[in-house]
Tab-separated table of C-alpha atoms in Angstrom:
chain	number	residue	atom	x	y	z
A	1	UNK	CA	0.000	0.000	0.000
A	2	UNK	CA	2.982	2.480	1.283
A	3	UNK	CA	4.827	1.498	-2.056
A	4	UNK	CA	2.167	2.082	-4.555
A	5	UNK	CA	1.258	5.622	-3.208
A	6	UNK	CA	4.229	6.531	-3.167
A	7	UNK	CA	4.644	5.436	-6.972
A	8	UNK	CA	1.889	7.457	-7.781
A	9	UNK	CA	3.424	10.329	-5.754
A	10	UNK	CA	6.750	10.234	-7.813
A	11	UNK	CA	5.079	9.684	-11.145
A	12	UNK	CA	2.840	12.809	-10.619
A	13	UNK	CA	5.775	15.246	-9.245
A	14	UNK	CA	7.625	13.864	-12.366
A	15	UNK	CA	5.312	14.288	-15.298
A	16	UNK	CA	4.293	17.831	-13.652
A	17	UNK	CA	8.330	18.845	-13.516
A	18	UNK	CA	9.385	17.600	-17.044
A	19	UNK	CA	7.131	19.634	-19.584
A	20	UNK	CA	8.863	20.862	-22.360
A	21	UNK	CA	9.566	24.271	-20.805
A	22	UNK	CA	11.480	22.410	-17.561
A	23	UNK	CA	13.627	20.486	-19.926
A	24	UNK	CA	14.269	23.193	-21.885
A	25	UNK	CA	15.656	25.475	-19.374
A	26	UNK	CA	17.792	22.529	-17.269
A	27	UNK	CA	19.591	22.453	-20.721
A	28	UNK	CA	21.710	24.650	-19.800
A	29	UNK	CA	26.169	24.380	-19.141
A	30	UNK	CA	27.201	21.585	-17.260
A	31	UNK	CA	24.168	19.451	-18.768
A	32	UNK	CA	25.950	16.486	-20.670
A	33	UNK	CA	24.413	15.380	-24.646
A	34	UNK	CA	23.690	11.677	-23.646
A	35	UNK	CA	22.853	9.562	-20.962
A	36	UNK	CA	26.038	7.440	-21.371
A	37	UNK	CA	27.813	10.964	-20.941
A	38	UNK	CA	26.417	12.073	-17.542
A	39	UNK	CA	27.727	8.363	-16.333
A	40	UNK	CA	30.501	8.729	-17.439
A	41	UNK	CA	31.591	12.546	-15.919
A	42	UNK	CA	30.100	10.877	-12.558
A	43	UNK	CA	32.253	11.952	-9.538
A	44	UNK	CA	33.855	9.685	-6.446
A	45	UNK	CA	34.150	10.847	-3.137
A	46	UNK	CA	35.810	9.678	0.195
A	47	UNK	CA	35.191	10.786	3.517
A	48	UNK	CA	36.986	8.836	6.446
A	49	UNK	CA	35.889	9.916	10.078
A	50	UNK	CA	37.944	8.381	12.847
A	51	UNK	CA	36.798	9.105	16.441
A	52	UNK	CA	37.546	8.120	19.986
A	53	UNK	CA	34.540	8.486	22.561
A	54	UNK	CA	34.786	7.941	26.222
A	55	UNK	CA	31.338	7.702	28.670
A	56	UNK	CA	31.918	7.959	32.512
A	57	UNK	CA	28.241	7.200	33.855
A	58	UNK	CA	27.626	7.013	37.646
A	59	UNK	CA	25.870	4.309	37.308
A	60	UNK	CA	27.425	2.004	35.603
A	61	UNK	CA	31.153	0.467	37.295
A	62	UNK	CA	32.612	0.126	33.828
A	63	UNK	CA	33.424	3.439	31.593
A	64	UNK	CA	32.836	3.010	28.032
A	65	UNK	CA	35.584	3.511	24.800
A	66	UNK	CA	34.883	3.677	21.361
A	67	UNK	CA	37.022	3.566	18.996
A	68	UNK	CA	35.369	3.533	15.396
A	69	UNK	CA	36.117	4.564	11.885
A	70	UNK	CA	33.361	5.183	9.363
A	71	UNK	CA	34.539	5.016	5.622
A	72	UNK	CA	31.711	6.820	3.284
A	73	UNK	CA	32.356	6.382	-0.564
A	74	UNK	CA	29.856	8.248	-3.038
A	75	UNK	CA	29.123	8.785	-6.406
A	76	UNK	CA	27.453	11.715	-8.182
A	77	UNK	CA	26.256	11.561	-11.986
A	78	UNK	CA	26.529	14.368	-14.108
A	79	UNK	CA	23.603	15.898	-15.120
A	80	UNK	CA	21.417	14.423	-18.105
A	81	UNK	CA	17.966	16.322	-19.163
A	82	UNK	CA	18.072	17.720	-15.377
A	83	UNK	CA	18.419	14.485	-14.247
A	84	UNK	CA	21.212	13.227	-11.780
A	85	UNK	CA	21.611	10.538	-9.735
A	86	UNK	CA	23.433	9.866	-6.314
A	87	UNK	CA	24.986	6.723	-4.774
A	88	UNK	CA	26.513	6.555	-0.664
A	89	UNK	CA	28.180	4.174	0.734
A	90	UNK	CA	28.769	3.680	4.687
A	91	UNK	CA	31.015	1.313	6.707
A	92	UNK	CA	31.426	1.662	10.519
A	93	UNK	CA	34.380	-0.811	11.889
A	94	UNK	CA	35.953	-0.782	15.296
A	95	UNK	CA	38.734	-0.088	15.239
A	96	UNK	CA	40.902	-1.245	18.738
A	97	UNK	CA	39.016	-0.488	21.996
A	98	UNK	CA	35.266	-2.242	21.608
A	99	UNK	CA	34.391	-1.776	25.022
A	100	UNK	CA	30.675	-0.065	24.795
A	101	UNK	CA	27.327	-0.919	24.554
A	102	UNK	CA	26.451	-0.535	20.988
A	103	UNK	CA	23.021	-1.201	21.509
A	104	UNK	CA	23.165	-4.397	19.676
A	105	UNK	CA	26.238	-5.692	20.495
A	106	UNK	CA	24.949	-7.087	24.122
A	107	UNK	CA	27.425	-5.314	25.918
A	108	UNK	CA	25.191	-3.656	28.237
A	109	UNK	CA	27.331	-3.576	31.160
A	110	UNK	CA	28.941	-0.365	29.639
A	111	UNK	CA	27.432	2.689	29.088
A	112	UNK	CA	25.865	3.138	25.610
A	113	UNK	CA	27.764	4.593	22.330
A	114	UNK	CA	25.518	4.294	19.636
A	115	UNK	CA	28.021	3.916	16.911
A	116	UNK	CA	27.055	-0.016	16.088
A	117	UNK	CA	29.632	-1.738	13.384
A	118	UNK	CA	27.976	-2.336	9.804
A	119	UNK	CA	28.053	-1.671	6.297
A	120	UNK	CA	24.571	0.070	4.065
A	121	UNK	CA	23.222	1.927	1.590
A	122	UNK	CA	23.151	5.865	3.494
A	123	UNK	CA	21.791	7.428	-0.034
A	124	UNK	CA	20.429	5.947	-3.090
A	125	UNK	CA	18.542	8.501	-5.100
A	126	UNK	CA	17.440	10.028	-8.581
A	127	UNK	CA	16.919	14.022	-8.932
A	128	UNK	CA	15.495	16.150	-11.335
A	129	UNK	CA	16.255	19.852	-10.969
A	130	UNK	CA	13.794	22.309	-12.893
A	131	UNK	CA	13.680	25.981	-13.517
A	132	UNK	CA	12.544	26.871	-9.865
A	133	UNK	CA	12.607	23.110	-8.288
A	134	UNK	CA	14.112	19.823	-7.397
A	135	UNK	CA	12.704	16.554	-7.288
A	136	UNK	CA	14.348	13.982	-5.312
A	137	UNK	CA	13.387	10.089	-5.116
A	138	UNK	CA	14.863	7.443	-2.900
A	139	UNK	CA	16.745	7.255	-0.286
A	140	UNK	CA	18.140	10.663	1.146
A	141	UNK	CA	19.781	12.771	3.583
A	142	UNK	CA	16.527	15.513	4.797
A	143	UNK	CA	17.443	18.156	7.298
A	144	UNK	CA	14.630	20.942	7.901
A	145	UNK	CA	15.581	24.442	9.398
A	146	UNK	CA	18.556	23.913	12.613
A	147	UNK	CA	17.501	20.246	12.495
A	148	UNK	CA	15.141	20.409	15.749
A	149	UNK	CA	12.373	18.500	14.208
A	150	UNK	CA	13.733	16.744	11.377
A	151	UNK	CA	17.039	15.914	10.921
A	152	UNK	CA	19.799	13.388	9.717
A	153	UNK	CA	21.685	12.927	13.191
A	154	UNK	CA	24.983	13.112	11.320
A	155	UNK	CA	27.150	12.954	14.403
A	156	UNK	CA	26.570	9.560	14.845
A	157	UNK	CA	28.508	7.624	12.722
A	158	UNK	CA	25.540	6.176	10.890
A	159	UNK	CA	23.521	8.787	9.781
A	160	UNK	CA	19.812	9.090	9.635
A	161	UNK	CA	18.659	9.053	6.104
A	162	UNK	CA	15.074	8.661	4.830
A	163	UNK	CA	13.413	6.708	1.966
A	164	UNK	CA	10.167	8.496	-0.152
A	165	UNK	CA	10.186	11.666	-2.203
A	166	UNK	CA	10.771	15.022	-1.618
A	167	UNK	CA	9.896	18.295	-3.275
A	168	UNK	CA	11.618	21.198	-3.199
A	169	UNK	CA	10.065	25.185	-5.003
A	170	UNK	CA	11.285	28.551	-4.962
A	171	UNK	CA	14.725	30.143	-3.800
A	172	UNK	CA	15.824	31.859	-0.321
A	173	UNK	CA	15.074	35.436	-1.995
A	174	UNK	CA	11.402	34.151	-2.170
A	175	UNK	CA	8.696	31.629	-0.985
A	176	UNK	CA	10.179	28.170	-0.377
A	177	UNK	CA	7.856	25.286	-0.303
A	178	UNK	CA	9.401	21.700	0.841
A	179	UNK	CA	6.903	18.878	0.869
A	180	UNK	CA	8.821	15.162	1.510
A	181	UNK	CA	6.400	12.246	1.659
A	182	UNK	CA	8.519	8.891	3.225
A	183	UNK	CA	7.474	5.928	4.424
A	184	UNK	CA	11.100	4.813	5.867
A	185	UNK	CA	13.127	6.388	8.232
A	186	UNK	CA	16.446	4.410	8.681
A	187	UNK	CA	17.736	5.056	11.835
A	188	UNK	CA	21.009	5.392	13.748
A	189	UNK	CA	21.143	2.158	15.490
A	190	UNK	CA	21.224	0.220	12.169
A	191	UNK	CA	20.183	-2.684	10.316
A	192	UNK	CA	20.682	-5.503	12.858
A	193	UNK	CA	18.227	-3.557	15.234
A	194	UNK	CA	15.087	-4.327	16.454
A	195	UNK	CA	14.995	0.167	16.413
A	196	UNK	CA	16.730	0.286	13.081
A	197	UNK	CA	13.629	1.879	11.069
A	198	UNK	CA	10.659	3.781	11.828
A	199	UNK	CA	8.262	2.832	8.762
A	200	UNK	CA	4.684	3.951	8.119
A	201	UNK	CA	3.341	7.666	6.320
A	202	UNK	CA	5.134	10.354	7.160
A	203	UNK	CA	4.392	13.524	5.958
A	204	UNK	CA	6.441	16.967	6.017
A	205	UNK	CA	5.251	20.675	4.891
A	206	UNK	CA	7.459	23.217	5.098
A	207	UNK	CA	7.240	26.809	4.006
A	208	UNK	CA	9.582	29.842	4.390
A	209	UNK	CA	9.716	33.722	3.354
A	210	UNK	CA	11.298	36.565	3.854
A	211	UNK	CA	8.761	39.134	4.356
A	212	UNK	CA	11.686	41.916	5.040
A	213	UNK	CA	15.429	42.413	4.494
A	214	UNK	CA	16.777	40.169	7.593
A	215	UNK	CA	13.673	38.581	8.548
A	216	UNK	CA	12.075	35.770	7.765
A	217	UNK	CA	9.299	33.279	8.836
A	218	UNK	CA	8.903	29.609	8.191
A	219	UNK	CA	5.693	27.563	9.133
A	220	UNK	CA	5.622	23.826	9.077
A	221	UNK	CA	3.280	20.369	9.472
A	222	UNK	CA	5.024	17.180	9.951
A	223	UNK	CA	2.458	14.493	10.506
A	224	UNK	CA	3.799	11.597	11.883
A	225	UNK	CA	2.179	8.618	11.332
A	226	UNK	CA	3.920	5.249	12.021
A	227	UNK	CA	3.285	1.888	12.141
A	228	UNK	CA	5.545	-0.245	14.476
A	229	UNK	CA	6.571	2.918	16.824
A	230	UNK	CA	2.902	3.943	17.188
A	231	UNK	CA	3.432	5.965	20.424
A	232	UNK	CA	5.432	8.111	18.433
A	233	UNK	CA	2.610	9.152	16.171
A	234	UNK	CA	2.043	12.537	16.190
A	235	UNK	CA	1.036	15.869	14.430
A	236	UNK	CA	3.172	19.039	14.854
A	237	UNK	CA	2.409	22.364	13.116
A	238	UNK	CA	4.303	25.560	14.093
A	239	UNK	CA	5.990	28.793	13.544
A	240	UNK	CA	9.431	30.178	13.682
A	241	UNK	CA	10.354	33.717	12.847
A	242	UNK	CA	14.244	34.970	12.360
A	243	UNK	CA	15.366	38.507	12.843
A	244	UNK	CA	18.119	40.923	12.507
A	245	UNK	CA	18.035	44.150	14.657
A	246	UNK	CA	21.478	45.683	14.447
A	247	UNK	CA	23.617	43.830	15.827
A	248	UNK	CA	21.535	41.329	18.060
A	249	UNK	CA	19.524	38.474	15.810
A	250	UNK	CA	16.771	37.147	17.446
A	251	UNK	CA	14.626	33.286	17.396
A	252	UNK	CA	11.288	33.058	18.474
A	253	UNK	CA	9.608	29.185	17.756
A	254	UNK	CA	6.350	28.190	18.661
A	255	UNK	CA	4.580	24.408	17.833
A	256	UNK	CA	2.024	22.305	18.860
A	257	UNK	CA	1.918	18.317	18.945
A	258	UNK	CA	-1.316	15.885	19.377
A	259	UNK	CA	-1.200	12.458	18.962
A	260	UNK	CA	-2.482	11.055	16.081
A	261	UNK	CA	-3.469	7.671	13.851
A	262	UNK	CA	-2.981	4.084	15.882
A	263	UNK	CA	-1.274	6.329	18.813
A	264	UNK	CA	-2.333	5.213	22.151
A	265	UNK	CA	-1.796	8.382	23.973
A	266	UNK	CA	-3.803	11.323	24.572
A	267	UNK	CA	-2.129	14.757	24.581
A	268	UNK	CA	-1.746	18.477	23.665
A	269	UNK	CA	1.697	19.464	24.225
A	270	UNK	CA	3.719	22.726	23.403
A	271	UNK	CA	6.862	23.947	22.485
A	272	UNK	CA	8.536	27.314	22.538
A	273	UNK	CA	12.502	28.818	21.716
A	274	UNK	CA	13.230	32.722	22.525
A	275	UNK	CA	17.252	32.735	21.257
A	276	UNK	CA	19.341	36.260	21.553
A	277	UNK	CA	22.811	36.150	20.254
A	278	UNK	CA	25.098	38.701	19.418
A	279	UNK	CA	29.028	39.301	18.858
A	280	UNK	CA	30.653	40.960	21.687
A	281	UNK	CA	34.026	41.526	21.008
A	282	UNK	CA	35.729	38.409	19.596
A	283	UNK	CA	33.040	36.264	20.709
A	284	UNK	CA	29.718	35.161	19.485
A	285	UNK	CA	27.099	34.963	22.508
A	286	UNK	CA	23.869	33.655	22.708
A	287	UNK	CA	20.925	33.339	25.532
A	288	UNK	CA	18.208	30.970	25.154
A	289	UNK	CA	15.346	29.311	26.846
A	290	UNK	CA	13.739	26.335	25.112
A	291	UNK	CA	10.739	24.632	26.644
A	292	UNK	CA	9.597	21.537	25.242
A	293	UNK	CA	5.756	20.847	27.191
A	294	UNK	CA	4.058	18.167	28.410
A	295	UNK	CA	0.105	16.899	29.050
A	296	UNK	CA	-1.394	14.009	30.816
A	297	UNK	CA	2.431	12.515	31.709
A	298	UNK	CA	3.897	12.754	28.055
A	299	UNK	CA	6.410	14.897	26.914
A	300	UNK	CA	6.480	16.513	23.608
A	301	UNK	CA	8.461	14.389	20.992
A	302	UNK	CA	10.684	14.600	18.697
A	303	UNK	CA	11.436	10.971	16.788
A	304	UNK	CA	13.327	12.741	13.760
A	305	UNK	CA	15.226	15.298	15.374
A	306	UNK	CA	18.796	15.434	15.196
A	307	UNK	CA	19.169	15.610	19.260
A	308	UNK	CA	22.535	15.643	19.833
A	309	UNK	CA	22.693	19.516	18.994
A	310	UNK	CA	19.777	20.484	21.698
A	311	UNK	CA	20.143	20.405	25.725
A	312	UNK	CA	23.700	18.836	26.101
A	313	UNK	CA	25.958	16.984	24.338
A	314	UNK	CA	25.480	13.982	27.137
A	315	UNK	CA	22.253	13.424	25.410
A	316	UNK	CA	20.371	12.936	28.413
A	317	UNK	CA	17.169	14.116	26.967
A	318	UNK	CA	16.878	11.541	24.110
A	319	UNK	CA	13.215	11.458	25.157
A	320	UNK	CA	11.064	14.122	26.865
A	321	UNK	CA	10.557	13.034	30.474
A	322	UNK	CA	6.640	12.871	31.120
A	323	UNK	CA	6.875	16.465	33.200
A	324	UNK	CA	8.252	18.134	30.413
A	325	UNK	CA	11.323	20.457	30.321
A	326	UNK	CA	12.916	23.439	30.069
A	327	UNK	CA	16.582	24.676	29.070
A	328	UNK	CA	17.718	27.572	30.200
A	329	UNK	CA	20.791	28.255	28.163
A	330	UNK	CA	24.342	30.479	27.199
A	331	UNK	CA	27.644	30.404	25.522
A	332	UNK	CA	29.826	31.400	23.756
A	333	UNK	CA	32.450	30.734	20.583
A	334	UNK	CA	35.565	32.640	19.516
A	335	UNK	CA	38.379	31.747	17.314
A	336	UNK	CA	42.016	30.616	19.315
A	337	UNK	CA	44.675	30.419	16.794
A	338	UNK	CA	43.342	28.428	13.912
A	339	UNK	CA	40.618	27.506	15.586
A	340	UNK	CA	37.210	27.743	16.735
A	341	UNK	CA	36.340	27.135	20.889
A	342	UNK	CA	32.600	27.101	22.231
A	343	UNK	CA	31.328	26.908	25.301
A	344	UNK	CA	28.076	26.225	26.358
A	345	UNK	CA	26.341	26.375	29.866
A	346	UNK	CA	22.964	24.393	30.392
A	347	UNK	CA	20.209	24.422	33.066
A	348	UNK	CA	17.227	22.010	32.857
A	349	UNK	CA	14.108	21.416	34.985
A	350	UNK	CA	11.180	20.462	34.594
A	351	UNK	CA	8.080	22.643	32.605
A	352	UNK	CA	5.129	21.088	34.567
A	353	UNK	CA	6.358	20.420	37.857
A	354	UNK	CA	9.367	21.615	40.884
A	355	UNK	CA	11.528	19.279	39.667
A	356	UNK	CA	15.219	20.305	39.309
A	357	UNK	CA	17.032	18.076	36.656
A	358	UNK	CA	20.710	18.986	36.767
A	359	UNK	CA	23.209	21.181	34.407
A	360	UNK	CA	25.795	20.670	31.819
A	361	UNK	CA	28.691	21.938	30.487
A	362	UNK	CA	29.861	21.739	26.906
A	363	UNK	CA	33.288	22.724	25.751
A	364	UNK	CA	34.491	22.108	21.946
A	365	UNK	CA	37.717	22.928	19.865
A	366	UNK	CA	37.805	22.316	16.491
A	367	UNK	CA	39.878	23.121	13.670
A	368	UNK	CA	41.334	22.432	10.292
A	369	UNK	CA	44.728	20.552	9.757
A	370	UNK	CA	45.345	20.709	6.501
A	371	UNK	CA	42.588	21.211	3.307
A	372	UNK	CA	41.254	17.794	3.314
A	373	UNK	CA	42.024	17.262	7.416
A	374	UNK	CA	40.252	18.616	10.023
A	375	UNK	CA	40.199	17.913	13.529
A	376	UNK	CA	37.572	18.706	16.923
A	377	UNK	CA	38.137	17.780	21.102
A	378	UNK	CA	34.962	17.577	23.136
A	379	UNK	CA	33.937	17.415	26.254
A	380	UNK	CA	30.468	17.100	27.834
A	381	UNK	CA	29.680	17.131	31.800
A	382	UNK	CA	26.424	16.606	33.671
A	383	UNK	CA	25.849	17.555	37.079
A	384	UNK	CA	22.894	15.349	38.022
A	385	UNK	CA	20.302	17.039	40.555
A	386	UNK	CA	16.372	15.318	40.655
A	387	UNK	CA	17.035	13.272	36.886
A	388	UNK	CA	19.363	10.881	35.707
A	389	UNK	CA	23.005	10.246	37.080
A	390	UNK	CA	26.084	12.566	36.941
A	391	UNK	CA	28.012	12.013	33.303
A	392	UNK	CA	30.628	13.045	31.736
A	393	UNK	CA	31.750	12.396	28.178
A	394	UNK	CA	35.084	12.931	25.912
A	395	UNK	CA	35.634	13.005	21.721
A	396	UNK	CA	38.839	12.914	19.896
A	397	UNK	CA	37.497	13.205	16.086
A	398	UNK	CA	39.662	13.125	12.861
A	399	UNK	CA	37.866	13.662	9.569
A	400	UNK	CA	39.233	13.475	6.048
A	401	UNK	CA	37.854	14.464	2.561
A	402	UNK	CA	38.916	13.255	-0.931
């Protein structure tokens, strides 16, 4: 059923895209004469991303080390009629110290590094780029906005990608409309795992436009609706405005989730982001508060959101507790030689209740070695208070590109 609707889908975005006019405008430099030309000015790439990650968790008597490469080779097509197509591959080895829970390596008397070993397809997709639009079908890397709701969790070392077909209209000096209709999510923890996919209709509007020089607004509706991870199944619809005023820019975000289709739950829940940053000096400050609600004991979700870049890098709010919560947040980044240093201070508690939750810390370096090296130290600390157990966690990261 999923399938064939989506094959209808594709065919209709398709034979709407490629009328005369669209073909005859994606004709254009860089567009090769025959198909057997845009295969053969395809293009390889290599990325290698090497990375040491140690877990001290309070709980647990035995730290956790990582030591992991992931090898990604690609291969883009040139472009034939405004037609391309893209090909990823990923590998994840150990590489020396194995000692961490994977998640499906049955190590769980270490704390858990979700960086499991395994080889699969991250993208396989066809794309057709119009006069004002791109159509993109398969299997494909889909980041919306700062990645809050809908991202591709690239700092794990296997990504998130997503399987269905996306549409993209319009340009950042105008409307942008972004509709993606997928019925696959594959997920970080692989294809050995009983969490490995999400599958079922998932549907994603997105809008943006900049109604003034420096400001913008972008409204959204990502209906969730999923078949094996049903209490997951929700509807969100918001609105999230950007703004300049001299020298301070300015986030204000507003949504609203409800549970929807086979869900079992019932609940309303909200979510708001006020964000201030502005350069003082050599560094780049910010001040935010985030709340992400709660109703009836369940926390407002976020299944496709790249989490690792909201409330601490200890990722100790995977999941929304049931009382809901709010960061309180500031920090801080300024170059130090050749290279860039942040700092970030967190403080979370609950948004329905008393409760206290604890703080973090957040310190990164990062920096480029050579053209195709680069290199980034992090280090993550939670101070436990009413949630969780006191962690603390260290990255060593080497990335190359050829």
């Amino acid at each position: 059923m999923i399938t064939h609707r989506l094959s209808r889908i594709i065919g209709a975005l398709l034979l709407g895209a490629c009328s005369t006019t669209a073909l005859q405008a994606a004709a254009q430099d860089g567009e090769n004469a025959t198909l057997t030309d845009a295969l053969k000015s395809g293009e390889v790439g290599l990325n290698l991303r090497y990375r040491v990650e140690a877990v001290d968790q309070d709980n647990l008597n035995r730290d956790a080390t990582a030591s992991t490469l992931r090898t990604r080779l690609n291969w883009k097509s040139g472009s034939y009629r405004g037609f391309d197509a893209f090909l990823e591959m990923d590998d994840v080895t150990d590489i020396g110290n194995d000692n961490f829970n994977s998640t499906v390596n049955g190590k769980s008397q270490y704390p858990v590094i979700a960086d499991p070993n395994g080889t699969e397809v991250n993208q396989a997709y066809l794309r057709y780029r119009g006069d004002n639009s791109v159509i993109t079908a398969g299997r494909q890397r889909i980041n919306l906005d700062n990645q809050r709701f809908v991202g591709g969790v690239a700092w794990r070392q296997n990504e998130q990608t997503y399987d269905g077909v996306r549409y993209q209209y319009g340009s950042t000096e105008s409307l942008q409309l972004d509709y993606s209709y997928i019925y696959k999510v594959n997920r970080i923890f692989g294809e050995d795992s009983a969490n490995g996919y999400f599958e079922g209709d998932i549907q994603l509007f997105h809008a943006a436009y900049p109604v003034a020089d420096g400001h913008s607004l972008t409204g959204y509706l990502y209906n969730l609706d999923l078949e094996d991870a049903v209490n997951n199944s929700s509807r969100t619809y918001g609105l999230d405005y950007k703004g300049a005023f001299g020298p301070v820019k300015a986030k204000l975000s507003y949504a609203r989730q409800t549970d929807i289709g086979d869900s079992p739950l019932d609940y309303s829940a909200n979510y708001y982001l006020v964000e201030l940053a502005t350069a003082l000096g050599p560094v780049d400050t910010r001040l935010g508060y985030e709340v992400l609600g709660s109703d009836n004991g369940v926390g407002f979700k976020t299944p496709l959101a790249t989490l690792h870049k909201f409330q601490g890098f200890t990722d100790q709010f995977l999941a929304t507790p049931g009382e809901g919560i709010e960061d309180l947040y500031i920090g801080g980044a300024t170059k130090i030689g050749e290279g860039k240093l942040s700092v970030n201070f967190h403080n979370f508690k609950a948004s329905d209740s008393s409760t206290e939750y604890g703080n973090e810390w957040n310190i990164t370096y990062s920096r480029k070695i050579t053209q195709e090296v680069s290199a980034l130290v992090k280090y993550a600390t939670y101070d436990a208070d009413e949630y969780r157990v006191d962690t603390d966690k260290v990255w060593l990261m080497l990335t190359a590109n050829f």
